[in-house]
Amino acid sequence: MDRASAREPAGYTTIRTETAQGVMTITLDRPDALNAFDRAMKEELLAALKLAGRDRSVRVVVLTGAGRAFNAGQDLKERQTPGAADLSAELRQRYNPIILAMRALEKPIIAAVNGVAAGAGCSLALACDLIIASPEARFIQAFARVGLVPDTGSTWFLPRLLGHARAAEMTLLAEPMDAATAERLGLVNRVVPQERLMEEVRSLAERLARSAPLSLALTKRALVRAMDSSIASQLDYEAQLQAIAGASGDHAEGIAAFVEKREPRFTGE
Ligand code: T3D
């Protein structure tokens, strides 16, 4: 596993990436605009996710925001001329590929939500596999406030995570949901004090990075697929994936470690 830190490809202007202990941390970095998505950030985030997929030393991805926000959604200052942008094309060409890349990435993604997550920024957090939030986090389906429809996956994630009634309330009223409520309703995994957020997320990420990568990859694949499939088809899919996992070196190592009463050393083979 890679032990070097701060391998940052040159050329990013709106995000920062750092890889250490098998964990790539991607920091959305336009704090003066609450890390709102401009065009460059969408392209750079997608590039970083693709790199995380290709780099075998990366086992877990952490997504967070610089400054006091996680992400405030689309940069509205890029949208000041009504009708100038083709929003449908923008979603198809720039936002949707990010969400699809996150779901297809066979490595866990943890959102460290350090502040407000609004609009597409809220969708971005929801597309992560685990969400750890600080008490300062707020989740806002801000779309209706600017006369838009929830996008970037929010209408898909929210009913599944919260049920129809709460998803409707959150999107139609566009009111902020605080961190404690998000935790109570199961939208986030847990809330930890702001000063300990990154430490807690790093410890969780490093723990996952020590797990068997194929096991995590196939588990994520099964969970992603489960959102769309019947119980019968999912049972069959689990059996297919188990054939792959069961033939792996990491499975053999897990059994050996159990029998020898020691910690397993997973290599991804
Ligand atoms: O267009 C398409 O491509 C379609 C896709 C759309 C996807 C979307 O995400 S639509 C939804 C877009 N986002 C929003 O509607 C949220 C807008 N922001 C807010 O409502 C508030 O800023 C927050 C509730 C997020 C936070 O409020 P607060 O009071 O903590 O901060 P603030 O004072 O409003 O913002 C601080 C600065 O960030 C401020 O800049 P300034 O005045 O200091 O120079 C503000 O303009 C800037 N900022 C915040 N959000 C955005 C932004 N700048 C550009 N775009 C933003 N989304």
Short mmCIF file of C-alpha atoms and ligand atoms in Angstrom, two decimals:
data_model
loop_
_atom_site.label_atom_id
_atom_site.label_comp_id
_atom_site.label_asym_id
_atom_site.label_seq_id
_atom_site.Cartn_x
_atom_site.Cartn_y
_atom_site.Cartn_z
CA MET A 1 0.00 0.00 0.00
CA ASP A 2 1.25 3.49 -0.78
CA ARG A 3 2.74 5.20 2.24
CA ALA A 4 3.79 8.41 0.50
CA SER A 5 1.63 11.45 1.00
CA ALA A 6 0.84 14.56 -1.01
CA ARG A 7 1.09 13.13 -4.51
CA GLU A 8 -0.83 15.86 -6.22
CA PRO A 9 -1.09 15.91 -10.00
CA ALA A 10 -0.14 19.35 -11.26
CA GLY A 11 -2.77 21.46 -12.92
CA TYR A 12 -5.78 21.32 -10.63
CA THR A 13 -7.07 24.80 -9.85
CA THR A 14 -10.35 24.10 -8.04
CA ILE A 15 -9.63 20.93 -6.09
CA ARG A 16 -6.70 19.54 -4.11
CA THR A 17 -5.85 15.86 -3.86
CA GLU A 18 -3.56 14.06 -1.50
CA THR A 19 -2.93 10.34 -1.17
CA ALA A 20 -1.60 8.69 1.97
CA GLN A 21 -2.07 5.26 3.57
CA GLY A 22 -4.21 4.10 0.63
CA VAL A 23 -6.65 7.02 1.02
CA MET A 24 -7.08 9.69 -1.65
CA THR A 25 -8.54 12.85 -0.13
CA ILE A 26 -10.17 15.19 -2.64
CA THR A 27 -10.80 18.67 -1.25
CA LEU A 28 -13.16 20.93 -3.17
CA ASP A 29 -11.27 24.19 -3.01
CA ARG A 30 -13.14 27.36 -3.90
CA PRO A 31 -13.87 28.47 -0.34
CA ASP A 32 -14.79 32.07 -1.26
CA ALA A 33 -17.71 30.68 -3.29
CA LEU A 34 -18.49 27.98 -0.68
CA ASN A 35 -16.84 25.51 -3.09
CA ALA A 36 -19.61 25.99 -5.69
CA PHE A 37 -19.18 23.98 -8.88
CA ASP A 38 -17.76 26.00 -11.73
CA ARG A 39 -16.97 24.22 -14.97
CA ALA A 40 -13.34 23.56 -14.02
CA MET A 41 -14.30 21.94 -10.72
CA LYS A 42 -16.66 19.51 -12.45
CA GLU A 43 -13.93 18.50 -14.91
CA GLU A 44 -11.23 18.25 -12.27
CA LEU A 45 -13.39 16.23 -9.87
CA LEU A 46 -14.24 13.75 -12.62
CA ALA A 47 -10.56 13.47 -13.56
CA ALA A 48 -9.57 12.85 -9.93
CA LEU A 49 -12.24 10.15 -9.54
CA LYS A 50 -11.01 8.42 -12.70
CA LEU A 51 -7.45 8.59 -11.41
CA ALA A 52 -8.58 7.09 -8.09
CA GLY A 53 -10.13 4.22 -10.06
CA ARG A 54 -6.93 3.54 -12.03
CA ASP A 55 -4.45 3.90 -9.17
CA ARG A 56 -4.11 0.56 -7.39
CA SER A 57 -2.53 2.24 -4.38
CA VAL A 58 -5.80 4.11 -3.75
CA ARG A 59 -8.24 1.95 -1.80
CA VAL A 60 -10.60 4.59 -0.39
CA VAL A 61 -11.61 8.09 -1.46
CA VAL A 62 -12.55 10.93 0.91
CA LEU A 63 -14.43 13.94 -0.40
CA THR A 64 -14.54 17.17 1.61
CA GLY A 65 -14.67 20.95 1.23
CA ALA A 66 -12.17 23.71 2.04
CA GLY A 67 -13.24 26.41 4.47
CA ARG A 68 -16.70 26.51 6.02
CA ALA A 69 -18.69 24.69 3.33
CA PHE A 70 -18.83 21.29 1.70
CA ASN A 71 -20.25 22.50 -1.62
CA ALA A 72 -22.93 25.08 -2.52
CA GLY A 73 -23.97 23.47 -5.81
CA GLN A 74 -23.78 25.08 -9.21
CA ASP A 75 -21.87 28.38 -9.29
CA LEU A 76 -24.85 30.67 -9.81
CA LYS A 77 -22.60 33.54 -10.85
CA GLU A 78 -21.91 31.55 -14.04
CA ARG A 79 -25.66 31.61 -14.70
CA GLN A 80 -26.45 35.30 -14.63
CA THR A 81 -27.57 35.52 -18.24
CA PRO A 82 -30.89 33.66 -18.36
CA GLY A 83 -31.03 31.03 -21.10
CA ALA A 84 -27.34 31.41 -21.94
CA ALA A 85 -26.46 27.95 -20.70
CA ASP A 86 -28.03 24.68 -21.84
CA LEU A 87 -28.70 23.19 -18.41
CA SER A 88 -29.74 19.82 -19.78
CA ALA A 89 -26.44 19.50 -21.65
CA GLU A 90 -24.56 20.67 -18.57
CA LEU A 91 -26.14 17.89 -16.52
CA ARG A 92 -25.59 15.23 -19.15
CA GLN A 93 -22.03 16.24 -20.00
CA ARG A 94 -20.62 17.41 -16.68
CA TYR A 95 -22.68 16.58 -13.58
CA ASN A 96 -24.12 13.16 -14.38
CA PRO A 97 -20.74 11.62 -15.33
CA ILE A 98 -19.46 12.55 -11.86
CA ILE A 99 -22.31 10.73 -10.11
CA LEU A 100 -22.01 7.72 -12.43
CA ALA A 101 -18.24 7.59 -11.88
CA MET A 102 -18.77 7.64 -8.12
CA ARG A 103 -21.25 4.77 -8.25
CA ALA A 104 -19.04 2.79 -10.63
CA LEU A 105 -15.85 3.37 -8.61
CA GLU A 106 -15.19 0.05 -6.93
CA LYS A 107 -13.69 1.69 -3.86
CA PRO A 108 -15.59 3.21 -0.94
CA ILE A 109 -16.13 6.97 -1.05
CA ILE A 110 -16.60 8.78 2.25
CA ALA A 111 -18.08 12.29 2.34
CA ALA A 112 -16.66 14.39 5.17
CA VAL A 113 -19.38 17.04 5.22
CA ASN A 114 -17.80 19.97 7.02
CA GLY A 115 -20.51 22.58 6.35
CA VAL A 116 -23.35 23.39 4.01
CA ALA A 117 -24.09 20.96 1.16
CA ALA A 118 -26.58 22.68 -1.16
CA GLY A 119 -28.08 21.85 -4.54
CA ALA A 120 -25.74 19.64 -6.54
CA GLY A 121 -23.42 19.72 -3.52
CA CYS A 122 -26.11 17.92 -1.53
CA SER A 123 -26.50 15.39 -4.37
CA LEU A 124 -22.72 14.91 -4.37
CA ALA A 125 -22.72 13.99 -0.68
CA LEU A 126 -25.66 11.61 -1.18
CA ALA A 127 -23.77 9.76 -3.93
CA CYS A 128 -21.00 8.83 -1.48
CA ASP A 129 -21.05 5.43 0.22
CA LEU A 130 -20.66 6.78 3.74
CA ILE A 131 -21.36 10.27 5.03
CA ILE A 132 -19.72 11.61 8.18
CA ALA A 133 -20.85 15.12 9.07
CA SER A 134 -19.87 17.82 11.53
CA PRO A 135 -22.55 19.64 13.54
CA GLU A 136 -22.06 22.60 11.14
CA ALA A 137 -23.28 20.50 8.19
CA ARG A 138 -26.59 21.47 6.59
CA PHE A 139 -28.21 19.68 3.68
CA ILE A 140 -30.28 21.91 1.40
CA GLN A 141 -32.18 20.87 -1.69
CA ALA A 142 -31.78 24.48 -2.82
CA PHE A 143 -33.05 23.90 -6.36
CA ALA A 144 -36.60 25.18 -5.82
CA ARG A 145 -35.19 28.41 -4.37
CA VAL A 146 -33.71 29.21 -7.77
CA GLY A 147 -36.63 27.86 -9.80
CA LEU A 148 -34.99 24.56 -10.72
CA VAL A 149 -35.68 20.86 -10.33
CA PRO A 150 -33.53 18.69 -8.05
CA ASP A 151 -30.82 17.12 -10.17
CA THR A 152 -27.47 15.33 -10.08
CA GLY A 153 -29.22 12.29 -8.61
CA SER A 154 -31.12 13.87 -5.72
CA THR A 155 -34.54 12.65 -6.90
CA TRP A 156 -33.10 9.13 -7.09
CA PHE A 157 -31.22 9.09 -3.79
CA LEU A 158 -33.62 10.92 -1.50
CA PRO A 159 -36.75 8.73 -1.77
CA ARG A 160 -34.55 5.66 -1.31
CA LEU A 161 -32.75 7.11 1.71
CA LEU A 162 -35.60 8.97 3.41
CA GLY A 163 -38.85 7.62 1.92
CA HIS A 164 -41.23 9.58 -0.30
CA ALA A 165 -42.79 11.92 2.26
CA ARG A 166 -39.53 13.27 3.64
CA ALA A 167 -37.93 13.43 0.20
CA ALA A 168 -40.92 15.48 -0.99
CA GLU A 169 -40.71 17.79 2.02
CA MET A 170 -37.00 18.35 1.59
CA THR A 171 -37.18 19.08 -2.14
CA LEU A 172 -40.45 21.01 -2.31
CA LEU A 173 -39.80 23.24 0.71
CA ALA A 174 -36.04 23.53 0.09
CA GLU A 175 -35.40 24.11 3.78
CA PRO A 176 -32.06 23.22 5.35
CA MET A 177 -31.83 19.92 7.19
CA ASP A 178 -29.41 20.16 10.10
CA ALA A 179 -26.80 17.53 10.89
CA ALA A 180 -28.63 16.10 13.91
CA THR A 181 -31.82 15.60 11.89
CA ALA A 182 -29.86 14.08 9.02
CA GLU A 183 -28.30 11.62 11.44
CA ARG A 184 -31.65 10.78 13.06
CA LEU A 185 -33.28 10.16 9.66
CA GLY A 186 -30.39 8.04 8.41
CA LEU A 187 -29.22 10.47 5.74
CA VAL A 188 -25.75 10.52 7.30
CA ASN A 189 -23.89 7.76 9.10
CA ARG A 190 -22.78 9.89 12.03
CA VAL A 191 -22.06 13.38 13.26
CA VAL A 192 -18.75 14.12 14.95
CA PRO A 193 -17.38 17.40 16.35
CA GLN A 194 -16.00 19.70 13.68
CA GLU A 195 -12.48 19.67 15.13
CA ARG A 196 -12.41 15.87 14.99
CA LEU A 197 -14.15 15.45 11.60
CA MET A 198 -11.11 14.81 9.43
CA GLU A 199 -9.38 12.72 12.09
CA GLU A 200 -12.46 10.48 12.42
CA VAL A 201 -12.90 10.23 8.66
CA ARG A 202 -9.22 9.44 8.16
CA SER A 203 -9.34 6.72 10.78
CA LEU A 204 -12.45 5.20 9.17
CA ALA A 205 -10.89 5.48 5.70
CA GLU A 206 -7.61 3.88 6.81
CA ARG A 207 -9.54 1.09 8.45
CA LEU A 208 -11.35 0.46 5.15
CA ALA A 209 -8.03 0.73 3.29
CA ARG A 210 -6.72 -2.19 5.33
CA SER A 211 -9.73 -4.34 4.34
CA ALA A 212 -9.68 -6.75 1.40
CA PRO A 213 -10.10 -4.48 -1.66
CA LEU A 214 -11.94 -7.06 -3.78
CA SER A 215 -14.39 -7.72 -0.96
CA LEU A 216 -15.14 -3.98 -0.66
CA ALA A 217 -15.36 -3.58 -4.43
CA LEU A 218 -17.84 -6.40 -4.85
CA THR A 219 -19.84 -5.34 -1.79
CA LYS A 220 -20.21 -1.85 -3.25
CA ARG A 221 -21.15 -3.33 -6.62
CA ALA A 222 -23.87 -5.43 -4.96
CA LEU A 223 -25.24 -2.52 -2.91
CA VAL A 224 -25.33 -0.22 -5.93
CA ARG A 225 -27.16 -2.83 -7.98
CA ALA A 226 -29.56 -3.63 -5.14
CA MET A 227 -31.10 -0.17 -5.50
CA ASP A 228 -32.64 -1.29 -8.82
CA SER A 229 -33.19 -5.01 -8.59
CA SER A 230 -35.67 -7.60 -7.31
CA ILE A 231 -34.83 -9.91 -4.41
CA ALA A 232 -34.58 -12.93 -6.74
CA SER A 233 -32.20 -11.23 -9.10
CA GLN A 234 -30.16 -9.82 -6.21
CA LEU A 235 -29.81 -13.26 -4.59
CA ASP A 236 -28.46 -14.58 -7.86
CA TYR A 237 -26.12 -11.59 -8.24
CA GLU A 238 -24.74 -12.13 -4.72
CA ALA A 239 -23.99 -15.73 -5.65
CA GLN A 240 -22.14 -14.60 -8.80
CA LEU A 241 -20.03 -12.10 -6.85
CA GLN A 242 -19.30 -14.62 -4.10
CA ALA A 243 -17.77 -16.94 -6.69
CA ILE A 244 -15.29 -14.16 -7.54
CA ALA A 245 -14.57 -13.20 -3.92
CA GLY A 246 -14.33 -16.82 -2.82
CA ALA A 247 -11.59 -17.51 -5.37
CA SER A 248 -9.43 -14.57 -4.21
CA GLY A 249 -6.15 -14.70 -2.34
CA ASP A 250 -7.60 -12.30 0.20
CA HIS A 251 -10.33 -14.78 1.06
CA ALA A 252 -7.68 -17.47 1.63
CA GLU A 253 -5.71 -14.98 3.75
CA GLY A 254 -8.85 -14.11 5.76
CA ILE A 255 -9.46 -17.78 6.55
CA ALA A 256 -5.79 -18.39 7.42
CA ALA A 257 -5.73 -15.34 9.71
CA PHE A 258 -8.91 -16.51 11.45
CA VAL A 259 -7.56 -20.00 12.05
CA GLU A 260 -4.14 -18.70 13.17
CA LYS A 261 -5.79 -16.07 15.42
CA ARG A 262 -3.93 -13.11 13.84
CA GLU A 263 -4.79 -9.95 11.88
CA PRO A 264 -5.17 -10.59 8.13
CA ARG A 265 -2.82 -8.92 5.64
CA PHE A 266 -4.93 -8.17 2.58
CA THR A 267 -3.10 -7.46 -0.67
CA GLY A 268 -5.92 -7.13 -3.18
CA GLU A 269 -5.02 -10.40 -4.92
O1 T3D B 1 -27.08 25.47 -13.83
C1 T3D B 1 -26.89 24.27 -13.98
O2 T3D B 1 -25.83 23.82 -14.49
C2 T3D B 1 -27.94 23.28 -13.54
C3 T3D B 1 -27.49 22.57 -12.34
C4 T3D B 1 -27.84 23.03 -11.13
C5 T3D B 1 -27.33 22.38 -9.90
C6 T3D B 1 -27.48 23.23 -8.65
O3 T3D B 1 -26.71 23.01 -7.76
S1 T3D B 1 -28.74 24.41 -8.56
C7 T3D B 1 -28.54 25.03 -6.89
C8 T3D B 1 -27.43 26.03 -6.80
N1 T3D B 1 -27.10 26.39 -5.43
C9 T3D B 1 -27.85 27.16 -4.67
O4 T3D B 1 -28.93 27.59 -5.03
C10 T3D B 1 -27.28 27.55 -3.31
C11 T3D B 1 -26.89 29.03 -3.34
N2 T3D B 1 -26.29 29.43 -2.06
C12 T3D B 1 -27.02 29.64 -0.97
O5 T3D B 1 -28.23 29.49 -0.93
C13 T3D B 1 -26.27 30.07 0.24
O6 T3D B 1 -25.03 30.63 -0.15
C14 T3D B 1 -26.00 28.91 1.23
C15 T3D B 1 -27.32 28.49 1.89
C16 T3D B 1 -25.36 27.72 0.54
C17 T3D B 1 -25.03 29.40 2.35
O7 T3D B 1 -25.52 30.59 2.89
P1 T3D B 1 -24.56 31.49 3.80
O8 T3D B 1 -25.41 32.61 4.34
O9 T3D B 1 -23.87 30.62 4.77
O10 T3D B 1 -23.42 32.05 2.82
P2 T3D B 1 -23.57 33.21 1.72
O11 T3D B 1 -23.27 34.52 2.35
O12 T3D B 1 -24.87 33.09 1.00
O13 T3D B 1 -22.40 32.82 0.68
C18 T3D B 1 -21.05 33.13 0.96
C19 T3D B 1 -20.39 33.47 -0.36
O14 T3D B 1 -20.47 32.33 -1.22
C20 T3D B 1 -21.12 34.60 -1.07
O15 T3D B 1 -20.17 35.32 -1.84
P3 T3D B 1 -19.74 36.83 -1.44
O16 T3D B 1 -21.00 37.60 -1.32
O17 T3D B 1 -19.05 36.65 -0.11
O18 T3D B 1 -18.83 37.26 -2.53
C21 T3D B 1 -22.01 33.85 -2.04
O19 T3D B 1 -22.39 34.59 -3.16
C22 T3D B 1 -21.11 32.69 -2.43
N3 T3D B 1 -21.92 31.55 -2.90
C23 T3D B 1 -22.68 30.73 -2.17
N4 T3D B 1 -23.27 29.84 -2.94
C24 T3D B 1 -22.88 30.10 -4.20
C25 T3D B 1 -22.02 31.20 -4.18
N5 T3D B 1 -21.47 31.71 -5.29
C26 T3D B 1 -21.81 31.13 -6.46
N6 T3D B 1 -22.64 30.07 -6.55
C27 T3D B 1 -23.19 29.53 -5.45
N7 T3D B 1 -23.98 28.45 -5.56
#
